[in-house]
């Protein structure tokens, strides 16, 4: 029987490998379908597969480490745009208006296109596009060194998988087009044609499953014990310390400014409001303060839970860092974020609070303006955080910040999100 560390290792390995298996697997399904579905109809099942994979992507995004499902995004985009290219070729071949521009001697109405000659070049473009955009999922704060290591490894492996898919698609495109120009005769699909255009890519997919499984196993063997050790520590609590419109910061071990109030509570302790207050009193030495719960995060089921609070104090009543802490205004914090002088954890916290607050103060839950002023920007003051009634655990505000009445194609985007189940 697996111990806890072994279970964590297995979970991590399976998660990384599953993303690859699904992403490349949907591409392999399209290649196999092309053997049985007439080319005139093939764009429609390809589009349906893109839609189904998008649903899978959204569901896995909700419980995966941020950035670990980028490979699925590449696959979804590849399927969607491949179906559009196939549909366009069918229209060009079917419509009499375009016949004068097409050399009939080189056209086979029964085989207007070869699927792999479309899919792999499109995948090259989509892989490059995703890499250039540095695609990531919803930002989440990470508060321990273990979390940083695990998240970094996940994101690096996700980037590696996109690079691997780019390499495979480039290699397959070169081989497929070389065979097409040198050996393919546009009359029918003989046995060598079927092998090169269908079964060779499918065989490569099967081989890649074994390769990625071994690679993920090696990575998970490192991550598993780290995750297990981090999980045993219990709950991590971070407090943003505020006094009027200023935030208290100290320099951390990485020479970045961060909150001085971070602690851990054993998983065996009661982690409620009173426990959070007692913990803050112990680490700060402050007796007179107000506490507001903000939100909680956990990158996955195998990593520790993190709770985030805002502590409102009087500057002169914070004895624990009287000689070491520095109070910063919002304007100073903004400049420090732009120059990467804040810790990643604090940057994520400020980003989340600011984004959700501004969306909540500007739009309703449907993304419509609360005020009849286009691009209205409400005020944001740190001292008001105490009275804002917005739920910072409600990540749907990120979707509203990304798609609202002030953004182009608002209604079209909203309709697309409804039919796909997408939140972002």
Short mmCIF file of N, CA, C and O in Angstrom, two decimals, residues 304-396:
data_model
loop_
_atom_site.label_atom_id
_atom_site.label_comp_id
_atom_site.label_asym_id
_atom_site.label_seq_id
_atom_site.Cartn_x
_atom_site.Cartn_y
_atom_site.Cartn_z
N UNK A 304 -0.88 22.67 1.42
CA UNK A 304 -1.55 23.23 2.58
C UNK A 304 -2.51 24.36 2.23
O UNK A 304 -2.32 25.08 1.26
N UNK A 305 -3.52 24.48 3.05
CA UNK A 305 -4.49 25.57 2.89
C UNK A 305 -3.86 26.87 3.35
O UNK A 305 -3.05 26.90 4.28
N UNK A 306 -4.22 27.96 2.68
CA UNK A 306 -3.70 29.28 3.05
C UNK A 306 -4.87 30.22 3.27
O UNK A 306 -5.75 30.32 2.41
N UNK A 307 -4.90 30.90 4.39
CA UNK A 307 -5.93 31.89 4.69
C UNK A 307 -5.30 33.28 4.68
O UNK A 307 -4.17 33.46 5.16
N UNK A 308 -6.04 34.22 4.13
CA UNK A 308 -5.53 35.58 3.99
C UNK A 308 -6.45 36.54 4.76
O UNK A 308 -7.67 36.50 4.57
N UNK A 309 -5.84 37.38 5.59
CA UNK A 309 -6.58 38.34 6.41
C UNK A 309 -6.00 39.73 6.21
O UNK A 309 -4.84 39.90 5.80
N UNK A 310 -6.81 40.73 6.52
CA UNK A 310 -6.34 42.10 6.63
C UNK A 310 -6.45 42.51 8.09
O UNK A 310 -7.51 42.33 8.71
N UNK A 311 -5.36 43.02 8.63
CA UNK A 311 -5.34 43.47 10.03
C UNK A 311 -5.24 45.00 10.05
O UNK A 311 -4.32 45.57 9.45
N UNK A 312 -6.18 45.64 10.73
CA UNK A 312 -6.22 47.10 10.80
C UNK A 312 -5.73 47.53 12.18
O UNK A 312 -6.35 47.20 13.20
N UNK A 313 -4.62 48.26 12.20
CA UNK A 313 -3.99 48.64 13.46
C UNK A 313 -3.69 50.14 13.45
O UNK A 313 -3.78 50.81 12.41
N UNK A 314 -3.29 50.63 14.59
CA UNK A 314 -2.72 51.97 14.68
C UNK A 314 -1.21 51.83 14.55
O UNK A 314 -0.61 50.97 15.19
N UNK A 315 -0.62 52.69 13.74
CA UNK A 315 0.81 52.54 13.43
C UNK A 315 1.67 52.47 14.68
O UNK A 315 2.61 51.69 14.77
N UNK A 316 1.33 53.27 15.67
CA UNK A 316 2.16 53.32 16.87
C UNK A 316 1.94 52.13 17.79
O UNK A 316 2.67 51.94 18.76
N UNK A 317 0.90 51.30 17.49
CA UNK A 317 0.57 50.17 18.35
C UNK A 317 1.08 48.84 17.82
O UNK A 317 0.60 47.79 18.22
N UNK A 318 2.03 48.87 16.92
CA UNK A 318 2.53 47.62 16.37
C UNK A 318 3.97 47.42 16.83
O UNK A 318 4.93 47.75 16.12
N UNK A 319 4.17 46.89 18.04
CA UNK A 319 5.51 46.86 18.64
C UNK A 319 6.46 45.85 18.03
O UNK A 319 7.67 46.03 18.09
N UNK A 320 5.96 44.77 17.42
CA UNK A 320 6.83 43.68 16.99
C UNK A 320 7.84 44.11 15.94
O UNK A 320 8.94 43.57 15.86
N UNK A 321 7.48 45.07 15.11
CA UNK A 321 8.41 45.50 14.05
C UNK A 321 8.61 47.02 14.11
O UNK A 321 8.80 47.67 13.10
N UNK A 322 8.60 47.54 15.30
CA UNK A 322 8.71 48.99 15.47
C UNK A 322 10.01 49.53 14.89
O UNK A 322 10.05 50.63 14.31
N UNK A 323 11.08 48.75 14.99
CA UNK A 323 12.38 49.22 14.51
C UNK A 323 12.76 48.64 13.15
O UNK A 323 13.81 49.00 12.61
N UNK A 324 11.95 47.74 12.62
CA UNK A 324 12.34 47.06 11.39
C UNK A 324 11.34 47.23 10.25
O UNK A 324 11.70 47.06 9.09
N UNK A 325 10.10 47.53 10.54
CA UNK A 325 9.10 47.64 9.50
C UNK A 325 9.02 49.04 8.92
O UNK A 325 9.48 50.02 9.52
N UNK A 326 8.45 49.14 7.73
CA UNK A 326 8.27 50.43 7.05
C UNK A 326 6.86 50.50 6.52
O UNK A 326 6.33 49.54 5.96
N UNK A 327 6.25 51.68 6.69
CA UNK A 327 4.89 51.89 6.19
C UNK A 327 4.95 52.49 4.79
O UNK A 327 5.69 53.44 4.54
N UNK A 328 4.15 51.91 3.87
CA UNK A 328 4.14 52.36 2.48
C UNK A 328 2.73 52.78 2.07
O UNK A 328 1.75 52.14 2.45
N UNK A 329 2.68 53.82 1.25
CA UNK A 329 1.38 54.26 0.70
C UNK A 329 1.03 53.41 -0.52
O UNK A 329 1.86 52.67 -1.05
N UNK A 330 -0.21 53.56 -0.98
CA UNK A 330 -0.67 52.81 -2.15
C UNK A 330 0.14 53.17 -3.39
O UNK A 330 0.48 52.30 -4.21
N UNK A 331 0.47 54.44 -3.53
CA UNK A 331 1.27 54.86 -4.68
C UNK A 331 2.65 54.24 -4.65
O UNK A 331 3.19 53.81 -5.68
N UNK A 332 3.25 54.15 -3.48
CA UNK A 332 4.55 53.51 -3.35
C UNK A 332 4.46 52.01 -3.66
O UNK A 332 5.35 51.45 -4.31
N UNK A 333 3.39 51.40 -3.20
CA UNK A 333 3.20 49.97 -3.48
C UNK A 333 3.08 49.72 -4.98
O UNK A 333 3.62 48.74 -5.51
N UNK A 334 2.37 50.61 -5.66
CA UNK A 334 2.20 50.46 -7.10
C UNK A 334 3.56 50.52 -7.81
O UNK A 334 3.85 49.72 -8.71
N UNK A 335 4.39 51.45 -7.42
CA UNK A 335 5.72 51.56 -8.04
C UNK A 335 6.58 50.35 -7.70
O UNK A 335 7.37 49.89 -8.54
N UNK A 336 6.45 49.81 -6.50
CA UNK A 336 7.23 48.64 -6.10
C UNK A 336 6.80 47.39 -6.86
O UNK A 336 7.63 46.54 -7.18
N UNK A 337 5.52 47.29 -7.16
CA UNK A 337 5.04 46.15 -7.96
C UNK A 337 5.63 46.23 -9.37
O UNK A 337 6.09 45.23 -9.92
N UNK A 338 5.62 47.43 -9.94
CA UNK A 338 6.12 47.61 -11.31
C UNK A 338 7.62 47.36 -11.41
O UNK A 338 8.12 46.99 -12.48
N UNK A 339 8.34 47.55 -10.33
CA UNK A 339 9.78 47.33 -10.33
C UNK A 339 10.17 46.01 -9.67
O UNK A 339 11.35 45.79 -9.39
N UNK A 340 9.17 45.14 -9.43
CA UNK A 340 9.40 43.79 -8.89
C UNK A 340 10.13 43.82 -7.55
O UNK A 340 11.03 43.01 -7.30
N UNK A 341 9.75 44.74 -6.68
CA UNK A 341 10.39 44.83 -5.37
C UNK A 341 9.55 44.19 -4.28
O UNK A 341 10.01 44.07 -3.13
N UNK A 342 8.33 43.77 -4.62
CA UNK A 342 7.49 43.06 -3.66
C UNK A 342 7.61 41.56 -3.86
O UNK A 342 7.92 41.09 -4.96
N UNK A 343 7.34 40.79 -2.82
CA UNK A 343 7.34 39.34 -2.95
C UNK A 343 6.21 38.91 -3.88
O UNK A 343 5.21 39.62 -4.06
N UNK A 344 6.36 37.74 -4.49
CA UNK A 344 5.32 37.23 -5.37
C UNK A 344 4.02 37.01 -4.61
O UNK A 344 2.93 37.25 -5.13
N UNK A 345 4.14 36.59 -3.35
CA UNK A 345 2.95 36.33 -2.54
C UNK A 345 2.15 37.61 -2.32
O UNK A 345 0.93 37.64 -2.50
N UNK A 346 2.84 38.67 -1.91
CA UNK A 346 2.15 39.93 -1.64
C UNK A 346 1.62 40.55 -2.93
O UNK A 346 0.53 41.13 -2.95
N UNK A 347 2.37 40.43 -4.01
CA UNK A 347 1.91 40.95 -5.30
C UNK A 347 0.61 40.29 -5.71
O UNK A 347 -0.32 40.96 -6.18
N UNK A 348 0.52 38.98 -5.53
CA UNK A 348 -0.71 38.26 -5.87
C UNK A 348 -1.87 38.69 -4.99
O UNK A 348 -3.01 38.82 -5.45
N UNK A 349 -1.59 38.93 -3.72
CA UNK A 349 -2.66 39.36 -2.81
C UNK A 349 -3.20 40.73 -3.21
O UNK A 349 -4.42 40.95 -3.27
N UNK A 350 -2.28 41.66 -3.48
CA UNK A 350 -2.71 43.01 -3.88
C UNK A 350 -3.46 42.95 -5.21
O UNK A 350 -4.48 43.63 -5.40
N UNK A 351 -2.95 42.16 -6.14
CA UNK A 351 -3.61 42.01 -7.44
C UNK A 351 -5.04 41.50 -7.27
O UNK A 351 -5.97 42.02 -7.88
N UNK A 352 -5.22 40.50 -6.44
CA UNK A 352 -6.55 39.93 -6.24
C UNK A 352 -7.49 40.93 -5.59
O UNK A 352 -8.63 41.11 -6.03
N UNK A 353 -7.03 41.57 -4.54
CA UNK A 353 -7.87 42.53 -3.84
C UNK A 353 -8.26 43.70 -4.75
O UNK A 353 -9.42 44.10 -4.83
N UNK A 354 -7.29 44.24 -5.46
CA UNK A 354 -7.55 45.38 -6.33
C UNK A 354 -8.48 45.00 -7.48
O UNK A 354 -9.45 45.72 -7.77
N UNK A 355 -8.21 43.88 -8.15
CA UNK A 355 -9.01 43.48 -9.30
C UNK A 355 -10.45 43.21 -8.92
O UNK A 355 -11.39 43.69 -9.58
N UNK A 356 -10.66 42.44 -7.86
CA UNK A 356 -12.03 42.11 -7.43
C UNK A 356 -12.76 43.37 -6.95
O UNK A 356 -13.93 43.58 -7.27
N UNK A 357 -12.06 44.21 -6.19
CA UNK A 357 -12.70 45.42 -5.66
C UNK A 357 -13.15 46.34 -6.79
O UNK A 357 -14.29 46.83 -6.80
N UNK A 358 -12.28 46.60 -7.75
CA UNK A 358 -12.62 47.51 -8.83
C UNK A 358 -13.74 46.95 -9.71
O UNK A 358 -14.60 47.71 -10.18
N UNK A 359 -13.74 45.64 -9.92
CA UNK A 359 -14.84 45.03 -10.70
C UNK A 359 -16.15 45.14 -9.93
O UNK A 359 -17.20 45.47 -10.50
N UNK A 360 -16.11 44.89 -8.63
CA UNK A 360 -17.32 44.94 -7.79
C UNK A 360 -17.87 46.37 -7.69
O UNK A 360 -19.09 46.57 -7.67
N UNK A 361 -16.99 47.37 -7.66
CA UNK A 361 -17.43 48.76 -7.56
C UNK A 361 -17.89 49.34 -8.89
O UNK A 361 -18.50 50.42 -8.92
N UNK A 362 -17.59 48.66 -10.00
CA UNK A 362 -17.88 49.21 -11.32
C UNK A 362 -19.01 48.50 -12.05
O UNK A 362 -19.78 49.13 -12.77
N UNK A 363 -19.13 47.17 -11.85
CA UNK A 363 -20.08 46.37 -12.63
C UNK A 363 -20.94 45.51 -11.72
O UNK A 363 -20.58 45.23 -10.56
N UNK A 364 -22.08 45.07 -12.28
CA UNK A 364 -22.90 44.11 -11.55
C UNK A 364 -22.42 42.70 -11.87
O UNK A 364 -21.42 42.51 -12.58
N UNK A 365 -23.12 41.69 -11.37
CA UNK A 365 -22.67 40.31 -11.54
C UNK A 365 -22.79 39.82 -12.98
O UNK A 365 -22.29 38.74 -13.30
N UNK A 366 -23.45 40.59 -13.84
CA UNK A 366 -23.54 40.24 -15.26
C UNK A 366 -22.53 41.01 -16.10
O UNK A 366 -22.48 40.85 -17.32
N UNK A 367 -21.73 41.86 -15.47
CA UNK A 367 -20.74 42.63 -16.19
C UNK A 367 -21.26 43.95 -16.74
O UNK A 367 -20.56 44.64 -17.49
N UNK A 368 -22.49 44.33 -16.37
CA UNK A 368 -23.04 45.60 -16.86
C UNK A 368 -22.60 46.73 -15.93
O UNK A 368 -22.42 46.54 -14.73
N UNK A 369 -22.48 47.93 -16.49
CA UNK A 369 -22.03 49.09 -15.71
C UNK A 369 -23.04 49.42 -14.60
O UNK A 369 -24.25 49.40 -14.82
N UNK A 370 -22.52 49.78 -13.44
CA UNK A 370 -23.37 50.25 -12.36
C UNK A 370 -23.71 51.72 -12.54
O UNK A 370 -24.73 52.20 -12.02
N UNK A 371 -22.85 52.44 -13.28
CA UNK A 371 -23.06 53.86 -13.51
C UNK A 371 -23.00 54.13 -15.02
O UNK A 371 -22.22 53.49 -15.74
N UNK A 372 -23.80 55.05 -15.52
CA UNK A 372 -23.86 55.31 -16.97
C UNK A 372 -22.68 56.13 -17.48
O UNK A 372 -22.84 57.11 -18.20
N UNK A 373 -21.47 55.71 -17.08
CA UNK A 373 -20.25 56.41 -17.49
C UNK A 373 -19.29 55.38 -18.06
O UNK A 373 -18.84 54.48 -17.35
N UNK A 374 -18.97 55.51 -19.33
CA UNK A 374 -18.08 54.55 -19.97
C UNK A 374 -16.67 54.66 -19.40
O UNK A 374 -16.15 55.74 -19.19
N UNK A 375 -16.09 53.48 -19.10
CA UNK A 375 -14.73 53.39 -18.55
C UNK A 375 -14.60 54.14 -17.23
O UNK A 375 -13.56 54.74 -16.93
N UNK A 376 -15.65 54.12 -16.44
CA UNK A 376 -15.62 54.75 -15.12
C UNK A 376 -14.63 54.03 -14.21
O UNK A 376 -14.60 52.80 -14.16
N UNK A 377 -13.80 54.81 -13.50
CA UNK A 377 -12.82 54.23 -12.59
C UNK A 377 -13.10 54.71 -11.17
O UNK A 377 -12.85 55.88 -10.83
N UNK A 378 -13.61 53.85 -10.31
CA UNK A 378 -13.89 54.26 -8.94
C UNK A 378 -12.61 54.43 -8.13
O UNK A 378 -11.52 54.02 -8.56
N UNK A 379 -12.74 55.03 -6.97
CA UNK A 379 -11.57 55.22 -6.10
C UNK A 379 -11.21 53.92 -5.40
O UNK A 379 -12.06 53.05 -5.17
N UNK A 380 -9.96 53.78 -5.06
CA UNK A 380 -9.48 52.62 -4.31
C UNK A 380 -8.58 53.12 -3.19
O UNK A 380 -7.51 53.67 -3.45
N UNK A 381 -9.04 52.94 -1.96
CA UNK A 381 -8.26 53.36 -0.81
C UNK A 381 -8.13 52.20 0.16
O UNK A 381 -9.11 51.49 0.44
N UNK A 382 -6.93 52.02 0.69
CA UNK A 382 -6.67 50.88 1.57
C UNK A 382 -7.54 50.90 2.82
O UNK A 382 -7.99 49.86 3.30
N UNK A 383 -7.80 52.08 3.34
CA UNK A 383 -8.57 52.16 4.58
C UNK A 383 -10.02 51.72 4.40
O UNK A 383 -10.69 51.38 5.37
N UNK A 384 -10.50 51.72 3.14
CA UNK A 384 -11.87 51.31 2.89
C UNK A 384 -12.05 49.79 2.84
O UNK A 384 -13.17 49.29 2.79
N UNK A 385 -10.94 49.05 2.83
CA UNK A 385 -11.02 47.59 2.75
C UNK A 385 -11.84 47.01 3.90
O UNK A 385 -12.50 45.98 3.76
N UNK A 386 -11.82 47.72 5.02
CA UNK A 386 -12.55 47.26 6.20
C UNK A 386 -14.06 47.21 5.96
O UNK A 386 -14.76 46.33 6.48
N UNK A 387 -14.58 48.13 5.16
CA UNK A 387 -16.03 48.25 4.98
C UNK A 387 -16.57 47.66 3.68
O UNK A 387 -17.77 47.54 3.51
N UNK A 388 -15.69 47.30 2.73
CA UNK A 388 -16.17 46.74 1.48
C UNK A 388 -16.83 45.38 1.73
O UNK A 388 -16.28 44.52 2.44
N UNK A 389 -17.98 45.16 1.13
CA UNK A 389 -18.76 43.94 1.40
C UNK A 389 -18.58 42.88 0.32
O UNK A 389 -19.34 41.92 0.27
N UNK A 390 -17.61 43.05 -0.52
CA UNK A 390 -17.38 42.08 -1.59
C UNK A 390 -16.72 40.81 -1.03
O UNK A 390 -15.96 40.86 -0.06
N UNK A 391 -17.05 39.67 -1.63
CA UNK A 391 -16.49 38.38 -1.23
C UNK A 391 -15.24 38.11 -2.08
O UNK A 391 -15.34 37.84 -3.27
N UNK A 392 -14.08 38.14 -1.46
CA UNK A 392 -12.84 37.92 -2.20
C UNK A 392 -12.59 36.45 -2.52
O UNK A 392 -11.65 36.12 -3.24
N UNK A 393 -13.42 35.57 -1.98
CA UNK A 393 -13.36 34.16 -2.37
C UNK A 393 -14.10 33.91 -3.68
O UNK A 393 -13.94 32.85 -4.29
N UNK A 394 -14.90 34.87 -4.11
CA UNK A 394 -15.70 34.71 -5.32
C UNK A 394 -14.87 35.09 -6.54
O UNK A 394 -14.76 36.25 -6.92
N UNK A 395 -14.27 34.08 -7.18
CA UNK A 395 -13.36 34.36 -8.30
C UNK A 395 -14.10 34.73 -9.57
O UNK A 395 -13.47 35.06 -10.59
N UNK A 396 -15.44 34.69 -9.56
CA UNK A 396 -16.19 35.10 -10.75
C UNK A 396 -15.95 36.58 -11.06
O UNK A 396 -16.17 37.02 -12.20
#
